[in-house]
Amino acid sequence: MKMIYKVSVERCIACGKCELACAFAHGSEGRPSKTRINIHRRGPELGTPIVCFQCDDAACVTVCPTQALVRNEETGAIDMIRSRCISCRMCVAACPFGNMLWDEVYNCVQKCDLCGGEPRCVPFCPTGAIAWVPIEEAVLPPKPLDRETLDVTP
Amino acid sequence: MPTLTVNGRKVTVGDDVYILEACRAVGVEVPTLCNFNGLEPWGGCRLCVVDMSLAKWDDDWFKLVTACNHPVEEGMTVLTASERVLATRRVVLDLLLARCPETPLIQQLARDLGIEETSYELNPEPTDCILCGLCTRVCDHIGVSAIASTDRGWGREIAPPFNEPPPDCIGCLACAEICPTDHIKFSTSNVARTIWGKDFEMLRDPMTGEAVITKAQAEHFARRSGVPKTYFETSDKSKRLEVAKTFEKLQVIK
């Protein structure tokens, strides 16, 4: 079954668990500043999770001079092949959505790779704002979040 | 899909694969200095030499080849740690150690093969450059070709034309980042960048003032890849802000 990463921005409560899960899952020494999913916080319990869209015609893939960014047919993600990266930072500048993140400690780009088909951020999302769903289900409009009945205790 | 034997272990690899990749597929580490996955193999450092024998050859007949740019063939036998291979690598590292006696990477590789001190005469002017050619090759690959190896023999070095600030350089730092010994020096900040004696103006985000690339770099890559130049003008942070703004009207609090 073909799965897809679905983000329902109206359900996000800006708890930041996905950011932490991502930072811990990807070996950037668990630094939350180096997460690949970023929540733009607009107020208390109100944010927009911004994560790589895995564009079909991606600007990062087009500018990469060494073909270090390639589409993974299995997961549908664009993977960064570390051994091919020459650290020219062109993808960071080219991404129109700001989802290529520069890591100055490892001197390479941090990019969402959907954790190889099992995104680690998804099980931590308390409201289902981010989900890993079959592609047929992804087109259904999400139900609005009832913030009164929400229980976010871990 | 050719099948070959590496150190007695059978492995099946893709058709257009070089020996080095096949060695790595079975977990055999072959030292190399000038090989980089994103670039064409070059065979310049001669450190990745291995003993190779084809199926049609006599059993005890082996030939020394560079693993990085020798394509695999069906029935090939590869030995990566025979006495002859190790002796060849020792000579290469001995010479490199004479050239770069103070480079930690070369010292480490030499120590791995049991060389503590070079048996040749030391280079009177120690350098970190091992002339692996990675910097010039990556510069060619990007389509800039601002630097090249100049002179011959003892005087050979990597330099811009006439040892002046290179007119073609776009300041992308790819040469400095790829250098295995960190020989190429540069300085960079959100305002300016200097490499090879040339100063560059950074392409700064109008809002946050952050910059990751130079103006010349943005122009070159916009021309080369066809990605609109406007994509490069804002930083990732303000781009995310823009994306968040487009989604704002979707977010209604119940």
mmCIF file of C-alpha atoms in Angstrom:
data_model
loop_
_atom_site.group_PDB
_atom_site.id
_atom_site.type_symbol
_atom_site.label_atom_id
_atom_site.label_comp_id
_atom_site.label_asym_id
_atom_site.label_seq_id
_atom_site.Cartn_x
_atom_site.Cartn_y
_atom_site.Cartn_z
ATOM 1 C CA MET A 1 0.000 0.000 0.000
ATOM 2 C CA LYS A 2 1.350 3.400 -0.993
ATOM 3 C CA MET A 3 1.627 5.640 2.056
ATOM 4 C CA ILE A 4 1.840 9.414 2.147
ATOM 5 C CA TYR A 5 2.839 11.990 4.741
ATOM 6 C CA LYS A 6 -0.162 14.130 5.504
ATOM 7 C CA VAL A 7 -0.097 17.417 7.384
ATOM 8 C CA SER A 8 -3.348 18.950 8.621
ATOM 9 C CA VAL A 9 -2.193 22.387 9.743
ATOM 10 C CA GLU A 10 -5.487 23.270 11.438
ATOM 11 C CA ARG A 11 -4.949 20.503 14.001
ATOM 12 C CA CYS A 12 -1.510 21.649 15.171
ATOM 13 C CA ILE A 13 -1.315 22.850 18.779
ATOM 14 C CA ALA A 14 2.408 23.762 18.593
ATOM 15 C CA CYS A 15 3.430 21.326 21.321
ATOM 16 C CA GLY A 16 6.787 20.723 19.637
ATOM 17 C CA LYS A 17 6.876 16.972 20.151
ATOM 18 C CA CYS A 18 7.467 16.311 16.446
ATOM 19 C CA GLU A 19 10.474 18.642 16.511
ATOM 20 C CA LEU A 20 11.977 16.800 19.446
ATOM 21 C CA ALA A 21 11.247 13.370 17.972
ATOM 22 C CA CYS A 22 12.895 14.421 14.726
ATOM 23 C CA ALA A 23 15.943 15.875 16.439
ATOM 24 C CA PHE A 24 16.461 12.701 18.456
ATOM 25 C CA ALA A 25 15.778 10.354 15.559
ATOM 26 C CA HIS A 26 18.351 11.842 13.233
ATOM 27 C CA GLY A 27 21.545 11.854 15.216
ATOM 28 C CA SER A 28 22.084 15.611 15.200
ATOM 29 C CA GLU A 29 23.069 15.142 18.839
ATOM 30 C CA GLY A 30 19.413 15.605 19.767
ATOM 31 C CA ARG A 31 19.632 19.346 19.244
ATOM 32 C CA PRO A 32 16.038 20.551 18.848
ATOM 33 C CA SER A 33 17.290 23.459 16.749
ATOM 34 C CA LYS A 34 18.355 20.984 14.103
ATOM 35 C CA THR A 35 14.992 19.400 13.550
ATOM 36 C CA ARG A 36 13.795 18.822 10.012
ATOM 37 C CA ILE A 37 10.214 19.687 10.871
ATOM 38 C CA ASN A 38 9.713 23.244 12.067
ATOM 39 C CA ILE A 39 6.688 24.677 13.807
ATOM 40 C CA HIS A 40 6.034 28.312 13.087
ATOM 41 C CA ARG A 41 4.455 29.473 16.362
ATOM 42 C CA ARG A 42 1.843 32.183 16.059
ATOM 43 C CA GLY A 43 0.374 32.161 19.520
ATOM 44 C CA PRO A 44 -0.346 29.877 22.446
ATOM 45 C CA GLU A 45 -1.343 26.446 21.149
ATOM 46 C CA LEU A 46 -1.347 27.717 17.609
ATOM 47 C CA GLY A 47 1.300 26.852 15.091
ATOM 48 C CA THR A 48 1.976 25.649 11.593
ATOM 49 C CA PRO A 49 4.192 22.595 11.138
ATOM 50 C CA ILE A 50 6.417 23.118 8.118
ATOM 51 C CA VAL A 51 8.142 20.095 6.679
ATOM 52 C CA CYS A 52 9.574 19.091 3.317
ATOM 53 C CA PHE A 53 6.871 18.700 0.676
ATOM 54 C CA GLN A 54 8.944 16.163 -1.313
ATOM 55 C CA CYS A 55 8.048 18.166 -4.457
ATOM 56 C CA ASP A 56 7.594 16.327 -7.755
ATOM 57 C CA ASP A 57 9.676 18.890 -9.627
ATOM 58 C CA ALA A 58 11.961 19.900 -6.810
ATOM 59 C CA ALA A 59 14.243 22.934 -6.964
ATOM 60 C CA CYS A 60 16.776 21.291 -4.644
ATOM 61 C CA VAL A 61 17.188 18.325 -7.004
ATOM 62 C CA THR A 62 17.519 20.645 -10.000
ATOM 63 C CA VAL A 63 20.297 22.784 -8.529
ATOM 64 C CA CYS A 64 22.310 19.972 -6.909
ATOM 65 C CA PRO A 65 25.495 19.738 -9.009
ATOM 66 C CA THR A 66 26.473 16.230 -7.872
ATOM 67 C CA GLN A 67 23.083 14.434 -7.909
ATOM 68 C CA ALA A 68 23.277 14.015 -4.146
ATOM 69 C CA LEU A 69 19.512 14.415 -3.863
ATOM 70 C CA VAL A 70 17.607 11.514 -5.381
ATOM 71 C CA ARG A 71 14.029 10.336 -5.226
ATOM 72 C CA ASN A 72 13.513 7.186 -3.194
ATOM 73 C CA GLU A 73 10.879 5.297 -5.189
ATOM 74 C CA GLU A 74 9.904 3.166 -2.205
ATOM 75 C CA THR A 75 9.022 5.943 0.223
ATOM 76 C CA GLY A 76 8.454 8.772 -2.248
ATOM 77 C CA ALA A 77 10.899 10.952 -0.355
ATOM 78 C CA ILE A 78 13.862 12.817 -1.791
ATOM 79 C CA ASP A 79 16.886 11.362 -0.019
ATOM 80 C CA MET A 80 20.178 13.121 0.586
ATOM 81 C CA ILE A 81 23.170 10.904 -0.142
ATOM 82 C CA ARG A 82 25.770 12.194 2.274
ATOM 83 C CA SER A 83 28.778 10.748 0.456
ATOM 84 C CA ARG A 84 27.924 12.729 -2.700
ATOM 85 C CA CYS A 85 27.269 16.076 -0.993
ATOM 86 C CA ILE A 86 29.942 18.714 -1.639
ATOM 87 C CA SER A 87 28.460 21.181 0.879
ATOM 88 C CA CYS A 88 27.878 23.965 -1.640
ATOM 89 C CA ARG A 89 24.610 24.934 0.138
ATOM 90 C CA MET A 90 22.786 25.549 -3.138
ATOM 91 C CA CYS A 91 19.802 23.434 -2.102
ATOM 92 C CA VAL A 92 19.451 25.483 1.089
ATOM 93 C CA ALA A 93 19.211 28.630 -0.987
ATOM 94 C CA ALA A 94 17.026 27.119 -3.698
ATOM 95 C CA CYS A 95 14.244 25.472 -1.679
ATOM 96 C CA PRO A 96 11.267 27.842 -2.085
ATOM 97 C CA PHE A 97 9.740 26.665 1.186
ATOM 98 C CA GLY A 98 12.830 26.825 3.404
ATOM 99 C CA ASN A 99 12.864 23.131 4.251
ATOM 100 C CA MET A 100 16.540 22.456 3.566
ATOM 101 C CA LEU A 101 18.347 23.130 6.812
ATOM 102 C CA TRP A 102 22.053 23.724 7.149
ATOM 103 C CA ASP A 103 23.823 21.878 9.951
ATOM 104 C CA GLU A 104 27.043 23.613 10.796
ATOM 105 C CA VAL A 105 28.220 20.845 13.134
ATOM 106 C CA TYR A 106 28.063 18.088 10.523
ATOM 107 C CA ASN A 107 28.630 20.490 7.627
ATOM 108 C CA CYS A 108 25.826 19.029 5.596
ATOM 109 C CA VAL A 109 22.202 19.645 4.837
ATOM 110 C CA GLN A 110 19.406 18.252 6.999
ATOM 111 C CA LYS A 111 16.470 17.109 4.937
ATOM 112 C CA CYS A 112 13.295 15.173 5.740
ATOM 113 C CA ASP A 113 13.668 11.653 4.343
ATOM 114 C CA LEU A 114 10.444 10.322 5.929
ATOM 115 C CA CYS A 115 12.712 8.151 8.123
ATOM 116 C CA GLY A 116 12.861 5.550 5.344
ATOM 117 C CA GLY A 117 9.109 4.976 5.309
ATOM 118 C CA GLU A 118 8.286 5.249 9.005
ATOM 119 C CA PRO A 119 8.288 8.899 10.080
ATOM 120 C CA ARG A 120 9.298 9.117 13.741
ATOM 121 C CA CYS A 121 7.392 12.355 14.317
ATOM 122 C CA VAL A 122 3.990 10.806 13.519
ATOM 123 C CA PRO A 123 3.470 8.606 16.637
ATOM 124 C CA PHE A 124 4.301 11.578 18.878
ATOM 125 C CA CYS A 125 1.718 13.957 17.420
ATOM 126 C CA PRO A 126 -1.122 14.092 20.001
ATOM 127 C CA THR A 127 -3.710 15.611 17.666
ATOM 128 C CA GLY A 128 -3.045 13.862 14.397
ATOM 129 C CA ALA A 129 -1.847 17.021 12.682
ATOM 130 C CA ILE A 130 0.832 14.954 11.016
ATOM 131 C CA ALA A 131 -0.078 11.471 9.872
ATOM 132 C CA TRP A 132 1.292 8.652 7.743
ATOM 133 C CA VAL A 133 -1.740 7.432 5.852
ATOM 134 C CA PRO A 134 -2.569 5.363 2.760
ATOM 135 C CA ILE A 135 -2.702 7.581 -0.286
ATOM 136 C CA GLU A 136 -6.473 7.019 -0.757
ATOM 137 C CA GLU A 137 -7.257 8.299 2.736
ATOM 138 C CA ALA A 138 -5.112 11.400 2.334
ATOM 139 C CA VAL A 139 -7.590 13.092 -0.011
ATOM 140 C CA LEU A 140 -10.403 13.004 2.575
ATOM 141 C CA PRO A 141 -10.790 16.369 4.338
ATOM 142 C CA PRO A 142 -9.702 16.136 7.983
ATOM 143 C CA LYS A 143 -12.178 16.674 10.788
ATOM 144 C CA PRO A 144 -11.772 19.942 12.671
ATOM 145 C CA LEU A 145 -10.035 19.594 16.012
ATOM 146 C CA ASP A 146 -12.145 19.956 19.125
ATOM 147 C CA ARG A 147 -9.765 21.723 21.464
ATOM 148 C CA GLU A 148 -12.138 21.464 24.465
ATOM 149 C CA THR A 149 -12.015 17.680 24.677
ATOM 150 C CA LEU A 150 -8.334 17.365 23.837
ATOM 151 C CA ASP A 151 -6.115 15.494 26.265
ATOM 152 C CA VAL A 152 -2.450 16.184 25.643
ATOM 153 C CA THR A 153 -0.958 14.738 28.816
ATOM 154 C CA PRO A 154 1.920 12.539 27.749
ATOM 155 C CA MET B 1 25.058 -8.381 -12.902
ATOM 156 C CA PRO B 2 28.666 -9.654 -12.678
ATOM 157 C CA THR B 3 29.742 -11.810 -9.763
ATOM 158 C CA LEU B 4 33.283 -11.399 -8.438
ATOM 159 C CA THR B 5 35.338 -12.618 -5.506
ATOM 160 C CA VAL B 6 36.779 -10.095 -3.068
ATOM 161 C CA ASN B 7 39.222 -11.547 -0.542
ATOM 162 C CA GLY B 8 37.569 -14.949 -0.984
ATOM 163 C CA ARG B 9 34.021 -13.679 -0.591
ATOM 164 C CA LYS B 10 31.599 -13.769 -3.500
ATOM 165 C CA VAL B 11 29.619 -10.649 -4.303
ATOM 166 C CA THR B 12 27.184 -9.707 -7.066
ATOM 167 C CA VAL B 13 27.116 -6.036 -8.036
ATOM 168 C CA GLY B 14 25.551 -3.820 -10.706
ATOM 169 C CA ASP B 15 26.880 -3.672 -14.265
ATOM 170 C CA ASP B 16 28.689 -0.318 -14.352
ATOM 171 C CA VAL B 17 30.342 -0.518 -10.960
ATOM 172 C CA TYR B 18 34.029 -0.089 -10.117
ATOM 173 C CA ILE B 19 36.047 -2.473 -7.952
ATOM 174 C CA LEU B 20 36.112 -0.025 -5.030
ATOM 175 C CA GLU B 21 32.330 -0.072 -4.772
ATOM 176 C CA ALA B 22 32.287 -3.879 -4.889
ATOM 177 C CA CYS B 23 34.875 -3.984 -2.080
ATOM 178 C CA ARG B 24 32.726 -1.677 0.035
ATOM 179 C CA ALA B 25 29.693 -3.869 -0.699
ATOM 180 C CA VAL B 26 31.357 -6.801 1.096
ATOM 181 C CA GLY B 27 32.613 -4.557 3.888
ATOM 182 C CA VAL B 28 36.257 -4.467 2.826
ATOM 183 C CA GLU B 29 37.720 -1.025 3.394
ATOM 184 C CA VAL B 30 40.161 0.164 0.740
ATOM 185 C CA PRO B 31 41.978 3.384 1.652
ATOM 186 C CA THR B 32 41.597 6.205 -0.843
ATOM 187 C CA LEU B 33 42.272 9.916 -0.882
ATOM 188 C CA CYS B 34 41.109 11.156 -4.271
ATOM 189 C CA ASN B 35 37.823 9.262 -4.649
ATOM 190 C CA PHE B 36 34.508 10.993 -4.072
ATOM 191 C CA ASN B 37 31.103 9.477 -4.690
ATOM 192 C CA GLY B 38 29.664 12.493 -6.506
ATOM 193 C CA LEU B 39 32.574 12.870 -8.942
ATOM 194 C CA GLU B 40 34.012 10.744 -11.722
ATOM 195 C CA PRO B 41 36.797 8.456 -10.448
ATOM 196 C CA TRP B 42 40.238 9.768 -11.265
ATOM 197 C CA GLY B 43 42.860 7.299 -10.006
ATOM 198 C CA GLY B 44 45.228 10.027 -8.902
ATOM 199 C CA CYS B 45 46.328 9.097 -5.404
ATOM 200 C CA ARG B 46 47.237 5.453 -6.251
ATOM 201 C CA LEU B 47 46.349 4.449 -2.700
ATOM 202 C CA CYS B 48 43.438 2.205 -3.624
ATOM 203 C CA VAL B 49 45.571 -0.266 -5.610
ATOM 204 C CA VAL B 50 44.373 -3.878 -5.429
ATOM 205 C CA ASP B 51 45.479 -7.167 -6.982
ATOM 206 C CA MET B 52 43.059 -8.247 -9.697
ATOM 207 C CA SER B 53 42.823 -11.416 -11.785
ATOM 208 C CA LEU B 54 40.335 -12.196 -14.543
ATOM 209 C CA ALA B 55 38.631 -15.596 -14.932
ATOM 210 C CA LYS B 56 40.444 -16.333 -18.210
ATOM 211 C CA TRP B 57 43.907 -15.643 -16.756
ATOM 212 C CA ASP B 58 46.174 -18.182 -15.076
ATOM 213 C CA ASP B 59 45.310 -18.706 -11.432
ATOM 214 C CA ASP B 60 48.475 -17.189 -10.021
ATOM 215 C CA TRP B 61 48.518 -14.249 -12.440
ATOM 216 C CA PHE B 62 47.521 -10.991 -10.801
ATOM 217 C CA LYS B 63 47.711 -7.390 -11.946
ATOM 218 C CA LEU B 64 47.853 -4.249 -9.811
ATOM 219 C CA VAL B 65 45.017 -1.876 -10.672
ATOM 220 C CA THR B 66 43.437 1.155 -9.030
ATOM 221 C CA ALA B 67 40.154 -0.006 -7.535
ATOM 222 C CA CYS B 68 38.386 3.334 -7.928
ATOM 223 C CA ASN B 69 38.356 3.415 -11.738
ATOM 224 C CA HIS B 70 38.615 -0.228 -12.811
ATOM 225 C CA PRO B 71 35.223 -1.657 -13.853
ATOM 226 C CA VAL B 72 34.218 -5.055 -12.502
ATOM 227 C CA GLU B 73 33.939 -8.094 -14.759
ATOM 228 C CA GLU B 74 32.305 -11.488 -14.421
ATOM 229 C CA GLY B 75 34.485 -13.978 -12.553
ATOM 230 C CA MET B 76 37.033 -11.408 -11.416
ATOM 231 C CA THR B 77 39.166 -12.143 -8.345
ATOM 232 C CA VAL B 78 40.268 -9.222 -6.171
ATOM 233 C CA LEU B 79 42.780 -9.247 -3.327
ATOM 234 C CA THR B 80 42.913 -6.068 -1.274
ATOM 235 C CA ALA B 81 45.560 -6.976 1.297
ATOM 236 C CA SER B 82 48.172 -9.094 -0.475
ATOM 237 C CA GLU B 83 51.835 -8.444 0.311
ATOM 238 C CA ARG B 84 52.383 -6.702 -3.035
ATOM 239 C CA VAL B 85 49.379 -4.398 -2.536
ATOM 240 C CA LEU B 86 50.495 -3.408 0.958
ATOM 241 C CA ALA B 87 54.055 -2.777 -0.243
ATOM 242 C CA THR B 88 52.760 -0.502 -3.019
ATOM 243 C CA ARG B 89 50.550 1.415 -0.621
ATOM 244 C CA ARG B 90 53.474 1.805 1.769
ATOM 245 C CA VAL B 91 55.563 3.438 -0.961
ATOM 246 C CA VAL B 92 52.738 5.812 -1.853
ATOM 247 C CA LEU B 93 52.212 6.808 1.767
ATOM 248 C CA ASP B 94 55.939 7.051 2.393
ATOM 249 C CA LEU B 95 56.182 9.576 -0.437
ATOM 250 C CA LEU B 96 53.095 11.449 0.728
ATOM 251 C CA LEU B 97 54.495 11.577 4.247
ATOM 252 C CA ALA B 98 57.709 13.088 2.899
ATOM 253 C CA ARG B 99 55.656 15.737 1.132
ATOM 254 C CA CYS B 100 53.165 16.440 3.953
ATOM 255 C CA PRO B 101 54.881 15.431 7.224
ATOM 256 C CA GLU B 102 52.529 17.496 9.389
ATOM 257 C CA THR B 103 49.166 16.453 7.967
ATOM 258 C CA PRO B 104 47.172 14.400 10.494
ATOM 259 C CA LEU B 105 45.251 12.442 7.850
ATOM 260 C CA ILE B 106 48.424 11.285 6.096
ATOM 261 C CA GLN B 107 50.111 10.488 9.424
ATOM 262 C CA GLN B 108 47.120 8.358 10.403
ATOM 263 C CA LEU B 109 46.988 6.452 7.102
ATOM 264 C CA ALA B 110 50.744 5.864 7.252
ATOM 265 C CA ARG B 111 50.537 4.642 10.830
ATOM 266 C CA ASP B 112 47.819 2.176 9.803
ATOM 267 C CA LEU B 113 50.357 0.604 7.452
ATOM 268 C CA GLY B 114 53.147 0.694 10.011
ATOM 269 C CA ILE B 115 55.029 3.786 8.825
ATOM 270 C CA GLU B 116 55.984 6.166 11.617
ATOM 271 C CA GLU B 117 58.534 8.252 9.739
ATOM 272 C CA THR B 118 59.245 8.681 6.073
ATOM 273 C CA SER B 119 62.324 7.043 4.600
ATOM 274 C CA TYR B 120 62.695 9.807 2.012
ATOM 275 C CA GLU B 121 64.052 13.278 2.407
ATOM 276 C CA LEU B 122 61.565 15.587 4.088
ATOM 277 C CA ASN B 123 59.919 18.367 2.132
ATOM 278 C CA PRO B 124 61.711 21.582 3.143
ATOM 279 C CA GLU B 125 58.419 23.473 2.859
ATOM 280 C CA PRO B 126 55.795 21.222 4.497
ATOM 281 C CA THR B 127 52.360 21.580 2.954
ATOM 282 C CA ASP B 128 48.929 20.114 3.565
ATOM 283 C CA CYS B 129 48.104 19.786 -0.132
ATOM 284 C CA ILE B 130 48.377 16.188 -1.345
ATOM 285 C CA LEU B 131 47.530 17.110 -4.963
ATOM 286 C CA CYS B 132 44.569 14.719 -4.985
ATOM 287 C CA GLY B 133 42.813 16.991 -7.467
ATOM 288 C CA LEU B 134 39.446 16.846 -5.694
ATOM 289 C CA CYS B 135 39.172 20.639 -5.573
ATOM 290 C CA THR B 136 39.864 21.179 -9.267
ATOM 291 C CA ARG B 137 37.574 18.322 -10.242
ATOM 292 C CA VAL B 138 34.687 19.569 -8.143
ATOM 293 C CA CYS B 139 35.223 23.062 -9.601
ATOM 294 C CA ASP B 140 35.074 21.611 -13.127
ATOM 295 C CA HIS B 141 32.015 19.592 -12.195
ATOM 296 C CA ILE B 142 30.115 22.657 -11.028
ATOM 297 C CA GLY B 143 31.013 24.276 -14.346
ATOM 298 C CA VAL B 144 33.295 27.018 -13.062
ATOM 299 C CA SER B 145 36.885 25.745 -13.551
ATOM 300 C CA ALA B 146 38.347 28.650 -11.597
ATOM 301 C CA ILE B 147 41.342 26.721 -10.235
ATOM 302 C CA ALA B 148 43.691 24.180 -11.761
ATOM 303 C CA SER B 149 46.944 22.442 -11.036
ATOM 304 C CA THR B 150 49.834 24.596 -12.202
ATOM 305 C CA ASP B 151 53.485 23.890 -12.930
ATOM 306 C CA ARG B 152 55.079 20.417 -12.980
ATOM 307 C CA GLY B 153 57.173 18.155 -10.852
ATOM 308 C CA TRP B 154 58.284 19.591 -7.517
ATOM 309 C CA GLY B 155 56.655 22.933 -8.166
ATOM 310 C CA ARG B 156 53.229 21.530 -8.936
ATOM 311 C CA GLU B 157 50.470 23.143 -6.926
ATOM 312 C CA ILE B 158 46.788 23.974 -7.026
ATOM 313 C CA ALA B 159 46.303 27.620 -7.853
ATOM 314 C CA PRO B 160 44.105 30.107 -9.677
ATOM 315 C CA PRO B 161 45.443 31.412 -13.027
ATOM 316 C CA PHE B 162 48.643 33.467 -12.618
ATOM 317 C CA ASN B 163 48.246 33.203 -8.834
ATOM 318 C CA GLU B 164 45.849 36.116 -8.931
ATOM 319 C CA PRO B 165 42.282 36.196 -7.563
ATOM 320 C CA PRO B 166 40.413 33.936 -10.020
ATOM 321 C CA PRO B 167 37.968 35.896 -12.207
ATOM 322 C CA ASP B 168 35.666 32.879 -12.690
ATOM 323 C CA CYS B 169 35.417 31.864 -9.031
ATOM 324 C CA ILE B 170 31.887 32.115 -7.625
ATOM 325 C CA GLY B 171 32.851 31.569 -3.986
ATOM 326 C CA CYS B 172 30.836 28.401 -3.412
ATOM 327 C CA LEU B 173 33.489 26.895 -1.058
ATOM 328 C CA ALA B 174 33.024 23.454 -2.657
ATOM 329 C CA CYS B 175 36.811 23.151 -3.108
ATOM 330 C CA ALA B 176 37.475 23.958 0.541
ATOM 331 C CA GLU B 177 34.739 21.664 1.836
ATOM 332 C CA ILE B 178 35.831 18.694 -0.270
ATOM 333 C CA CYS B 179 39.549 19.040 0.578
ATOM 334 C CA PRO B 180 40.459 15.960 2.660
ATOM 335 C CA THR B 181 43.253 17.793 4.496
ATOM 336 C CA ASP B 182 41.600 21.234 4.905
ATOM 337 C CA HIS B 183 44.412 22.875 2.980
ATOM 338 C CA ILE B 184 42.264 25.525 1.255
ATOM 339 C CA LYS B 185 41.709 28.440 3.591
ATOM 340 C CA PHE B 186 38.677 30.705 3.521
ATOM 341 C CA SER B 187 36.705 33.058 5.702
ATOM 342 C CA THR B 188 32.976 33.547 5.583
ATOM 343 C CA SER B 189 30.312 35.499 7.413
ATOM 344 C CA ASN B 190 26.835 36.832 6.720
ATOM 345 C CA VAL B 191 28.352 39.849 4.992
ATOM 346 C CA ALA B 192 31.426 38.784 3.068
ATOM 347 C CA ARG B 193 33.393 35.740 2.018
ATOM 348 C CA THR B 194 37.024 35.436 0.969
ATOM 349 C CA ILE B 195 38.624 32.499 -0.808
ATOM 350 C CA TRP B 196 41.613 32.312 -3.166
ATOM 351 C CA GLY B 197 42.254 35.986 -2.407
ATOM 352 C CA LYS B 198 38.969 37.054 -3.951
ATOM 353 C CA ASP B 199 36.289 38.867 -1.962
ATOM 354 C CA PHE B 200 32.631 38.122 -2.452
ATOM 355 C CA GLU B 201 29.455 39.870 -1.490
ATOM 356 C CA MET B 202 26.904 37.592 0.156
ATOM 357 C CA LEU B 203 23.308 37.362 -0.977
ATOM 358 C CA ARG B 204 21.583 38.500 2.205
ATOM 359 C CA ASP B 205 18.020 37.987 3.166
ATOM 360 C CA PRO B 206 16.340 41.424 3.324
ATOM 361 C CA MET B 207 14.548 40.587 6.558
ATOM 362 C CA THR B 208 16.862 38.516 8.734
ATOM 363 C CA GLY B 209 20.202 39.450 7.172
ATOM 364 C CA GLU B 210 21.265 35.808 6.984
ATOM 365 C CA ALA B 211 23.236 34.585 4.020
ATOM 366 C CA VAL B 212 24.348 31.137 2.871
ATOM 367 C CA ILE B 213 25.528 31.814 -0.688
ATOM 368 C CA THR B 214 27.280 34.586 -2.579
ATOM 369 C CA LYS B 215 25.694 36.746 -5.265
ATOM 370 C CA ALA B 216 27.967 35.264 -7.921
ATOM 371 C CA GLN B 217 26.981 31.763 -6.820
ATOM 372 C CA ALA B 218 23.255 32.554 -7.144
ATOM 373 C CA GLU B 219 23.780 33.953 -10.645
ATOM 374 C CA HIS B 220 25.829 30.967 -11.777
ATOM 375 C CA PHE B 221 23.411 28.364 -10.453
ATOM 376 C CA ALA B 222 20.322 30.204 -11.735
ATOM 377 C CA ARG B 223 21.881 30.152 -15.205
ATOM 378 C CA ARG B 224 23.055 26.559 -14.910
ATOM 379 C CA SER B 225 19.952 24.886 -13.496
ATOM 380 C CA GLY B 226 17.124 27.129 -14.689
ATOM 381 C CA VAL B 227 15.795 27.646 -11.160
ATOM 382 C CA PRO B 228 14.494 31.243 -10.917
ATOM 383 C CA LYS B 229 16.951 33.595 -9.226
ATOM 384 C CA THR B 230 14.218 34.884 -6.925
ATOM 385 C CA TYR B 231 14.301 31.505 -5.143
ATOM 386 C CA PHE B 232 17.768 32.275 -3.810
ATOM 387 C CA GLU B 233 17.036 35.736 -2.476
ATOM 388 C CA THR B 234 15.425 34.920 0.866
ATOM 389 C CA SER B 235 16.740 32.768 3.680
ATOM 390 C CA ASP B 236 15.159 29.492 4.720
ATOM 391 C CA LYS B 237 13.728 31.087 7.835
ATOM 392 C CA SER B 238 11.768 33.794 6.031
ATOM 393 C CA LYS B 239 10.658 31.279 3.400
ATOM 394 C CA ARG B 240 9.141 29.133 6.146
ATOM 395 C CA LEU B 241 7.409 32.235 7.473
ATOM 396 C CA GLU B 242 5.909 32.805 4.024
ATOM 397 C CA VAL B 243 4.657 29.209 3.888
ATOM 398 C CA ALA B 244 3.168 29.539 7.364
ATOM 399 C CA LYS B 245 1.344 32.702 6.295
ATOM 400 C CA THR B 246 -0.311 30.932 3.365
ATOM 401 C CA PHE B 247 -1.690 28.325 5.748
ATOM 402 C CA GLU B 248 -2.884 30.831 8.333
ATOM 403 C CA LYS B 249 -6.388 31.181 6.965
ATOM 404 C CA LEU B 250 -6.857 27.423 7.137
ATOM 405 C CA GLN B 251 -6.345 27.471 10.877
ATOM 406 C CA VAL B 252 -9.573 28.343 12.599
ATOM 407 C CA ILE B 253 -9.870 27.811 16.329
ATOM 408 C CA LYS B 254 -13.024 26.062 17.344
#
